[in-house]
GROMACS .gro file of C-alpha atoms in nm:
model
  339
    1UNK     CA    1   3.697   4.723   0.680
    2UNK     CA    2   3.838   4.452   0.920
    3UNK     CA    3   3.496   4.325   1.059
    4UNK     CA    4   3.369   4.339   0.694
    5UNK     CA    5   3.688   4.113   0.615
    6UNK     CA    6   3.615   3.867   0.922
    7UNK     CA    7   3.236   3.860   0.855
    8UNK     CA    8   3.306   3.749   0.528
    9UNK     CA    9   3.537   3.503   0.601
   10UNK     CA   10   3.323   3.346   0.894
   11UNK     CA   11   3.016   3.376   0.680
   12UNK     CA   12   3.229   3.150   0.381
   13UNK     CA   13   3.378   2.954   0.662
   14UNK     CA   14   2.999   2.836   0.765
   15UNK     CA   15   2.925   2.764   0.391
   16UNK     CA   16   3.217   2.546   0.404
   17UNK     CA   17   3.066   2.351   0.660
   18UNK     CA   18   2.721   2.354   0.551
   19UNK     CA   19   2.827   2.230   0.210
   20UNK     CA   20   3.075   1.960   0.346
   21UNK     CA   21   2.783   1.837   0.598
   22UNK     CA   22   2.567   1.828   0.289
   23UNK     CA   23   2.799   1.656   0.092
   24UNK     CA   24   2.838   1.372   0.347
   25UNK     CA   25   2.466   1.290   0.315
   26UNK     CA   26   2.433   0.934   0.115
   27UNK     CA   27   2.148   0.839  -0.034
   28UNK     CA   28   2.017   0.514  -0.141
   29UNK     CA   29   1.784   0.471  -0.394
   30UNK     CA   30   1.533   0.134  -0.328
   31UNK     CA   31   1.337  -0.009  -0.580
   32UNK     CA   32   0.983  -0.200  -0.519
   33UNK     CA   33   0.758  -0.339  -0.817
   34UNK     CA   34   0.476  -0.355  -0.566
   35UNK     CA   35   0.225  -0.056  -0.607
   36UNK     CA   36   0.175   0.250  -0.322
   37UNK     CA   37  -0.091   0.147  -0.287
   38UNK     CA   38  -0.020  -0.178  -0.139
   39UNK     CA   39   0.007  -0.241   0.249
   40UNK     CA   40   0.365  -0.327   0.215
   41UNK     CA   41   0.469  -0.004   0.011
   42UNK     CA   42   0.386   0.139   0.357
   43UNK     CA   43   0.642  -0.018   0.519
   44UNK     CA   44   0.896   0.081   0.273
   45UNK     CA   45   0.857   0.421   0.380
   46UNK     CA   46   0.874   0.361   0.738
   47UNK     CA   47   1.179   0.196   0.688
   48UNK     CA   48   1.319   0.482   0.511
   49UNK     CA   49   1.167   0.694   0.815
   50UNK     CA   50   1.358   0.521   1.025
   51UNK     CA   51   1.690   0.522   0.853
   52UNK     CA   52   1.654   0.868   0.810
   53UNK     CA   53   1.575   0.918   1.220
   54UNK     CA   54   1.874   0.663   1.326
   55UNK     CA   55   2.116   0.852   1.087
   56UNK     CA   56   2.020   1.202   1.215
   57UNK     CA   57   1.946   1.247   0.802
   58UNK     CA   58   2.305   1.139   0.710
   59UNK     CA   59   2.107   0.815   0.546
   60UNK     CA   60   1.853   0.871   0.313
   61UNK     CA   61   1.657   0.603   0.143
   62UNK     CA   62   1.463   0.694  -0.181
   63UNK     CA   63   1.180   0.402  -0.241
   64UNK     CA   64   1.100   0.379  -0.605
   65UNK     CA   65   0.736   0.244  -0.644
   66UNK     CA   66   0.559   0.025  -0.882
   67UNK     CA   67   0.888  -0.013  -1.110
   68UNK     CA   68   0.939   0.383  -1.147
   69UNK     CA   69   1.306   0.272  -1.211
   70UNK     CA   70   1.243   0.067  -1.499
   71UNK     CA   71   1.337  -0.234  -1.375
   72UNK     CA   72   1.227  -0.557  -1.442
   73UNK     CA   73   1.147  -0.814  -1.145
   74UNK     CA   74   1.254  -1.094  -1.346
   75UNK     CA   75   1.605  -0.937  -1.405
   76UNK     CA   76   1.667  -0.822  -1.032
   77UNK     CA   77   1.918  -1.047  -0.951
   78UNK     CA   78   2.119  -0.975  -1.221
   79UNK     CA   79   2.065  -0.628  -1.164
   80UNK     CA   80   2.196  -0.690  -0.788
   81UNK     CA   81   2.456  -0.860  -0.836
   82UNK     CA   82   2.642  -0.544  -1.070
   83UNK     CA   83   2.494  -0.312  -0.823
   84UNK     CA   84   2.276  -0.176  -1.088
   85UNK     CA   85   2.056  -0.011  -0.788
   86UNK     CA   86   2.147   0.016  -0.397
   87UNK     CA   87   1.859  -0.198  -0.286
   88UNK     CA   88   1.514  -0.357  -0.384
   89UNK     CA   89   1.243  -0.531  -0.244
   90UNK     CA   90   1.267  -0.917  -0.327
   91UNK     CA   91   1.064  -1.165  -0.396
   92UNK     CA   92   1.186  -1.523  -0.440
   93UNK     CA   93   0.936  -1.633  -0.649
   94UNK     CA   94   0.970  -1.381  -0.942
   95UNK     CA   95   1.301  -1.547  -1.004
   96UNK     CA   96   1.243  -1.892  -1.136
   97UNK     CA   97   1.440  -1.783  -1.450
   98UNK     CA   98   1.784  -1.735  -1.311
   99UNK     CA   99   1.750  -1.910  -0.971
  100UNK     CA  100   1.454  -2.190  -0.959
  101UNK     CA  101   1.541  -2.295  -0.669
  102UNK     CA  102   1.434  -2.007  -0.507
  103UNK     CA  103   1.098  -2.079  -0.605
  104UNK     CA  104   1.080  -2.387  -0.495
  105UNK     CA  105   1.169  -2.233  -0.095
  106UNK     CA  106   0.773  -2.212  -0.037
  107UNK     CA  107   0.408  -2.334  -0.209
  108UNK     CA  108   0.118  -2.322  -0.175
  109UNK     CA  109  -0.066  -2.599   0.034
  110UNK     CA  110   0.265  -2.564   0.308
  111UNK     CA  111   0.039  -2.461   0.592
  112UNK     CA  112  -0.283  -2.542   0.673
  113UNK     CA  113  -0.274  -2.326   1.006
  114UNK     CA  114  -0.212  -1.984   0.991
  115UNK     CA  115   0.028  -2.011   1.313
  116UNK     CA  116   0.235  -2.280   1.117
  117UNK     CA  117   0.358  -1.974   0.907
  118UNK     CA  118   0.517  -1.801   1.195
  119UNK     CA  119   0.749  -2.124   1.344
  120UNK     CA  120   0.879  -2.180   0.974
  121UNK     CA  121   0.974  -1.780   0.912
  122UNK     CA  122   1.301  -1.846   1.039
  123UNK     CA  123   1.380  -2.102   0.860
  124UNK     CA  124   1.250  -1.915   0.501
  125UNK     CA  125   1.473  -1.637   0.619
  126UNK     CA  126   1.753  -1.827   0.645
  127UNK     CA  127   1.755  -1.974   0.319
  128UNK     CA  128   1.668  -1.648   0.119
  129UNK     CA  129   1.942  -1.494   0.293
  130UNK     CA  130   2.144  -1.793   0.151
  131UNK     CA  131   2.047  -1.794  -0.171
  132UNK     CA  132   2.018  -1.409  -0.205
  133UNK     CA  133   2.447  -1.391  -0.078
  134UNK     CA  134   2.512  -1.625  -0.379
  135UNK     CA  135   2.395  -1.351  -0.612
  136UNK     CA  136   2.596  -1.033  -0.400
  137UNK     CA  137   2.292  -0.970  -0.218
  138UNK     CA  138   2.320  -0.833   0.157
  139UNK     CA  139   1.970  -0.918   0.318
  140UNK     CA  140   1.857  -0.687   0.617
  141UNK     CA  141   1.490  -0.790   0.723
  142UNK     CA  142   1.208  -0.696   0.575
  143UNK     CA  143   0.784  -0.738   0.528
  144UNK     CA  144   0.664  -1.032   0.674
  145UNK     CA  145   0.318  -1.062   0.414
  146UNK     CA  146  -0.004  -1.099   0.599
  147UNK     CA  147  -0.142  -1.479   0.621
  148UNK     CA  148  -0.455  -1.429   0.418
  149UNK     CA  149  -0.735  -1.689   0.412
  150UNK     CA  150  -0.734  -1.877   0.054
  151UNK     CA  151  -1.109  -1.913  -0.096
  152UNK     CA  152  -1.294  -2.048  -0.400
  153UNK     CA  153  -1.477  -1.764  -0.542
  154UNK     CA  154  -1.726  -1.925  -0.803
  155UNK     CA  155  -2.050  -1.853  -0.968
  156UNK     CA  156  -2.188  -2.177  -0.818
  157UNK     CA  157  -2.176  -2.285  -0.503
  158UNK     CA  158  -1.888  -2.494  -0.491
  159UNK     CA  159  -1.729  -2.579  -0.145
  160UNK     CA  160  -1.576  -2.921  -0.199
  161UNK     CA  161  -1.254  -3.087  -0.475
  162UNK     CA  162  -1.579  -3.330  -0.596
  163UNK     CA  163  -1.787  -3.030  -0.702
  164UNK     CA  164  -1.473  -2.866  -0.899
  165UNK     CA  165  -1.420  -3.169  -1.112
  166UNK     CA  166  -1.652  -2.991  -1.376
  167UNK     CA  167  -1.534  -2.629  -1.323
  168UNK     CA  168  -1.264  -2.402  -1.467
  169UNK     CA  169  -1.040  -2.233  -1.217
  170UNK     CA  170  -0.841  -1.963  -1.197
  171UNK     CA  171  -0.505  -1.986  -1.024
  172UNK     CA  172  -0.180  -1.794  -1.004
  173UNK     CA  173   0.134  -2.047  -1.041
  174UNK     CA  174   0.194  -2.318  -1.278
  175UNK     CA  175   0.239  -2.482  -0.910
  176UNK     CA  176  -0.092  -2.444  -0.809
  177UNK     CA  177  -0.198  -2.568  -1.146
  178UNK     CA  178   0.011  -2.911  -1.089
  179UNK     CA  179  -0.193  -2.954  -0.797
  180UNK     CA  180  -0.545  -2.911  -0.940
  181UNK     CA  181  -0.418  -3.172  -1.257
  182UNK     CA  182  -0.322  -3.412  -0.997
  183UNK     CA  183  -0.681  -3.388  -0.828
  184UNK     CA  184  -0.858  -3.388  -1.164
  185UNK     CA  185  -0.952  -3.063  -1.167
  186UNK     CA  186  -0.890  -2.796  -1.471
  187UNK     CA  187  -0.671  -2.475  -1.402
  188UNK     CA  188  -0.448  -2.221  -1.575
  189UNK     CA  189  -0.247  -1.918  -1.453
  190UNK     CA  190  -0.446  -1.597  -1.540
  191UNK     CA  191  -0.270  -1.268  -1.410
  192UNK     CA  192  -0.455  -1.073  -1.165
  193UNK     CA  193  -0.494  -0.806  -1.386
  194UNK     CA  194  -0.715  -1.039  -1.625
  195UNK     CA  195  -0.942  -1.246  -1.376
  196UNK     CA  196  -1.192  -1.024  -1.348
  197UNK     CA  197  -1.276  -1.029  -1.749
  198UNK     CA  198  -1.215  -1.389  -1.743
  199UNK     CA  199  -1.501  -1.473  -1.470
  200UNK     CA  200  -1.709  -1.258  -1.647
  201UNK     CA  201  -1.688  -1.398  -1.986
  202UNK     CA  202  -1.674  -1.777  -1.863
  203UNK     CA  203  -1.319  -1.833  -1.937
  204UNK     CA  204  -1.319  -1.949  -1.581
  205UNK     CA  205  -1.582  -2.026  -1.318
  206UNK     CA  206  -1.391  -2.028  -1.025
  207UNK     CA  207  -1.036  -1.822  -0.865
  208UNK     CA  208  -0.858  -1.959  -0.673
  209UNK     CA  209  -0.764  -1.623  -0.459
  210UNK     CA  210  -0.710  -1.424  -0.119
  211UNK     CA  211  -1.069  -1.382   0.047
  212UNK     CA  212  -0.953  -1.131   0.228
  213UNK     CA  213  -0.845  -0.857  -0.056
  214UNK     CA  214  -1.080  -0.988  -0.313
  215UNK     CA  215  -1.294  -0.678  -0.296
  216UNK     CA  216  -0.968  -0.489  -0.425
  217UNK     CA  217  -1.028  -0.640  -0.769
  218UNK     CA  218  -1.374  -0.676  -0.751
  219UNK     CA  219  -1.447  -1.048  -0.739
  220UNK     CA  220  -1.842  -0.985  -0.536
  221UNK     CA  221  -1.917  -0.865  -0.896
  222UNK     CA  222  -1.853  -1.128  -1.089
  223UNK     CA  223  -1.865  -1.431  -0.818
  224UNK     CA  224  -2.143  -1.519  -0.583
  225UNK     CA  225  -2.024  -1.764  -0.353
  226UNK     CA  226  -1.748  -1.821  -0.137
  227UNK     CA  227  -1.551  -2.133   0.047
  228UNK     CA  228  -1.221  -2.103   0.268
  229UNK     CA  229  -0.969  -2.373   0.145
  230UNK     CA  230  -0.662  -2.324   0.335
  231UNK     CA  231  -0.408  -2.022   0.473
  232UNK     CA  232  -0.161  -1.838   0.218
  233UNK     CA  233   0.185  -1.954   0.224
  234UNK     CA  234   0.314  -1.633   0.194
  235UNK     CA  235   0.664  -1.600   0.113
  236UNK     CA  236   0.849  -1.298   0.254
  237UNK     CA  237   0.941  -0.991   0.107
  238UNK     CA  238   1.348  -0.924   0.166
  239UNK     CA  239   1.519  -0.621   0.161
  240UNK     CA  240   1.805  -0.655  -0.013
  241UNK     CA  241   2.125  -0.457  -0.045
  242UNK     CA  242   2.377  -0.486  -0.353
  243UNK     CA  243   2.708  -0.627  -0.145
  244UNK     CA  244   2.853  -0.365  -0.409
  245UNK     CA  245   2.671  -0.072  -0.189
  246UNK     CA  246   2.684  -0.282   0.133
  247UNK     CA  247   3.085  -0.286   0.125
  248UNK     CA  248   3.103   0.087   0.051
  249UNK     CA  249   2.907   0.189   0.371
  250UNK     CA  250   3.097   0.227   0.722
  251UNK     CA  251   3.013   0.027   1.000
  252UNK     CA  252   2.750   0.273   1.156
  253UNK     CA  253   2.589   0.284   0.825
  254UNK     CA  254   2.504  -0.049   0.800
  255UNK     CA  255   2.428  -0.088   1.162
  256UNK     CA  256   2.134   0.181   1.099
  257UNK     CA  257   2.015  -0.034   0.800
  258UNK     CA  258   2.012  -0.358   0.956
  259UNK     CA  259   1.816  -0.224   1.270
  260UNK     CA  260   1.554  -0.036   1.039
  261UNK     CA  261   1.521  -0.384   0.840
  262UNK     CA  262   1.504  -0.565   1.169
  263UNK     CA  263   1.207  -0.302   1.303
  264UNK     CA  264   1.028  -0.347   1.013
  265UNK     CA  265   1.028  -0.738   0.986
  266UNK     CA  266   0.913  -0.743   1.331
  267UNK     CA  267   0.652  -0.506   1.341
  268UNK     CA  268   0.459  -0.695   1.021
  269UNK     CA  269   0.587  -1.014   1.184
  270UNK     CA  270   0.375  -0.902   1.494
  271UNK     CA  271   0.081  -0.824   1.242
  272UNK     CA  272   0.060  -1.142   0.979
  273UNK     CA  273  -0.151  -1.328   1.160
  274UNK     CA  274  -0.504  -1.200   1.245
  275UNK     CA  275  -0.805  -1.439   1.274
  276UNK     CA  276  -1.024  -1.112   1.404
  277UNK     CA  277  -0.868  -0.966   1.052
  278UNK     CA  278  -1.015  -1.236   0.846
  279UNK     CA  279  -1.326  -1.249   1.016
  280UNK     CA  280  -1.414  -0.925   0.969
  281UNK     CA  281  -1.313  -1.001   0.627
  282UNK     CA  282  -1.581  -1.222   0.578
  283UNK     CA  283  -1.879  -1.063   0.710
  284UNK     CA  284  -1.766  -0.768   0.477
  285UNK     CA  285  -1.770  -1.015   0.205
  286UNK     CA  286  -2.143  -1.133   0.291
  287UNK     CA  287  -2.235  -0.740   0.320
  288UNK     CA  288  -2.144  -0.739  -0.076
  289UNK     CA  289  -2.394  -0.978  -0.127
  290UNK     CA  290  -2.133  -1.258  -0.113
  291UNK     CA  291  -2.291  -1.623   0.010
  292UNK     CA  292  -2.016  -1.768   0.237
  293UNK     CA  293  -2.082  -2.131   0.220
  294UNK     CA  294  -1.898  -2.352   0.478
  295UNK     CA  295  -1.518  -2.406   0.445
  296UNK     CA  296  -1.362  -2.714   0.255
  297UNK     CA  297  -1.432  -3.048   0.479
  298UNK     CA  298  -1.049  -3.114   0.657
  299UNK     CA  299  -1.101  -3.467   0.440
  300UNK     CA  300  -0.999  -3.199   0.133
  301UNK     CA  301  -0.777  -3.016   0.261
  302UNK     CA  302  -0.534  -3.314   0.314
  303UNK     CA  303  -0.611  -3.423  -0.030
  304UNK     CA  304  -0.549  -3.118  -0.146
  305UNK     CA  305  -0.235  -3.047   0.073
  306UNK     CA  306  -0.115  -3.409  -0.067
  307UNK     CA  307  -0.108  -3.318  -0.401
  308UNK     CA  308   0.042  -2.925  -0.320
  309UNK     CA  309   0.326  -3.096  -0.163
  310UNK     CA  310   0.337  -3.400  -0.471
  311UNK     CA  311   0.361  -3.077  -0.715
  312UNK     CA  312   0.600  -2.861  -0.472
  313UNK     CA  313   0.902  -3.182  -0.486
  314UNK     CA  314   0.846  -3.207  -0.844
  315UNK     CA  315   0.908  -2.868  -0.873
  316UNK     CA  316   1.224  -2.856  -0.642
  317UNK     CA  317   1.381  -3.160  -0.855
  318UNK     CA  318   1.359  -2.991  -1.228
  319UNK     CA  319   1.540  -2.684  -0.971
  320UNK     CA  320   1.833  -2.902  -0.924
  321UNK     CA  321   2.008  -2.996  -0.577
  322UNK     CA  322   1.947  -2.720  -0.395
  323UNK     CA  323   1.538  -2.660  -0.490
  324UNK     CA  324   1.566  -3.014  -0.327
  325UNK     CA  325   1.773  -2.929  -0.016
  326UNK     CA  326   1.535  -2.634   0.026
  327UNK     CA  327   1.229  -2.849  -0.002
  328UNK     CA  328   1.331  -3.098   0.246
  329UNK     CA  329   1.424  -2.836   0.466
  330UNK     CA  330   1.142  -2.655   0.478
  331UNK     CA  331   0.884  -2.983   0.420
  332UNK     CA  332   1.104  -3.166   0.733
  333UNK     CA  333   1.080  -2.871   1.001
  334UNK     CA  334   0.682  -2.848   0.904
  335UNK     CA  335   0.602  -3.235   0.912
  336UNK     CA  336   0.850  -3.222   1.285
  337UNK     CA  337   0.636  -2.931   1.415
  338UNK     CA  338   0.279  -3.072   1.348
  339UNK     CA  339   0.399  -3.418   1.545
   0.00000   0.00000   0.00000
């Protein structure tokens, strides 16, 4: 009857412990509007791979994809800021509601060598961390987007801003189409989602777009030639952490957060630029049946580059002092390295 008595109470006495180790578990739920199926949905998971390893599973991050949490992007510093969620992905430019300045961090036309990107990270960092704490948001690393070529897909050949004066093109910013009005040239914004339909039925003739993930929406079907115009100025994603979680997490906790952040802004920091990545981008473009014609002269893509940056101030000053201080910032350390 006694070793009955003590087996019960040892068994109950490692119950208690199982169910008080359990207990301490915290998990973190992260939301990303991104798809799976996107490259950088993979590094979500890594970096919830590797909080999980660093914790010894006391950590858990749960990645929401593709809006599963049914949040909107537009509302996700709000959302933040009340600690609505533990953590998302960011994105600075989805916020020109509530924070234009934000927007007005990075444009299109920045960079006109892929390398360029790399030197001004820092900086880009620095001010999304800024402007991310104003809105009690913790920022701990993150995905570093791959520098994708920019092309002209058309159903012409069309490599030059002369022989676009009489075409309709398809860009993604009312940025980008700023810059095109200033060069005489006729854009509008259509979402990704519609391009396709809207090369197809002539609403456009040209997008503007990444050459290097065009076949993911299908652009060799409904386009026939190609030119390379300049690099993407592609802003970083951030991982961000409501300061509401942040504060409630002990020191070890948010030690293993920021080094999984850190891992994972370095490894795709380590991978953005690839010329042998774009190259082989392009000869799987011609195997499509794709006519690569020669890039944009360099003549262009100062012109072009001149008017990006005329459209990117304008855009800073309707943002207010700081889309301004962020401009100069960003516009001064490019113009300092390229002297």
């Amino acid at each position: 009857m006694k070793k009955t008595i003590l087996a019960t109470s040892v068994s109950l006495a490692l119950m208690a412990t199982a169910s008080q180790a359990w207990s301490d578990v915290r998990t973190l739920k992260f939301h990303s509007g991104l798809a799976e199926s996107r490259p950088e949905a993979a590094s979500l998971e890594r970096f919830s791979e590797l909080v999980d390893e660093y914790s010894d599973g006391q950590l858990q991050v749960d990645v929401y994809h593709a809006g599963s949490l049914g949040l909107k992007e537009a509302d996700m510093l709000r959302i933040m800021q009340r600690g609505m969620v533990d953590m998302a992905l960011m994105y600075g430019e989805y916020y020109n509601r509530d924070a234009p300045e934000m927007a007005s961090i990075y444009a299109q036309g920045a960079i006109t060598e892929a390398e360029q990107h790399l030197d001004i990270l820092p900086t880009l960092r620095e001010l999304y961390r800024e402007g991310y704490a104003d809105w009690g948001i913790h920022t701990i690393g993150g995905v570093v987007a791959p520098v994708f070529d920019v092309g002209l897909h058309c159903k012409e050949p069309v490599n030059s801003l002369e022989g676009l004066r009489d075409k309709k093109v398809r860009v993604w910013s009312g940025h980008l189409v700023e810059t095109f009005d200033r060069l005489g040239i006729s854009a509008q914004v259509i979402p990704q989602n519609d391009m396709y339909l809207a090369l197809q039925t002539g609403v456009v003739d040209c997008a503007y777009y990444l050459s290097t993930v065009a076949k993911t929406v299908s652009l060799q079907e409904v386009t026939d030639y190609e030119a390379y115009l300049h690099p993407w100025a592609a802003s970083p994603w951030m991982f961000g952490v409501s300061d509401r979680t942040w504060n409630s997490l002990d020191e070890q906790q948010q030690e293993i957060l920021t080094r999984a952040g850190e891992e994972i802004w370095k490894e795709t920091r380590d991978q953005a630029v690839d010329p042998e990545r774009e190259a082989e981008a392009r000869k799987e473009r011609e195997a499509m049946g794709i006519t690569m014609l020669p890039a944009f002269s360099d003549e262009d893509v100062q012109t072009f580059v001149d008017a990006a940056w005329e459209a990117w101030h304008e855009m800073a000053s309707k943002a207010g002092d700081e889309g301004i201080r962020y401009y100069d910032t960003v516009t001064g350390e490019l113009q300092s390295d390229s002297q």
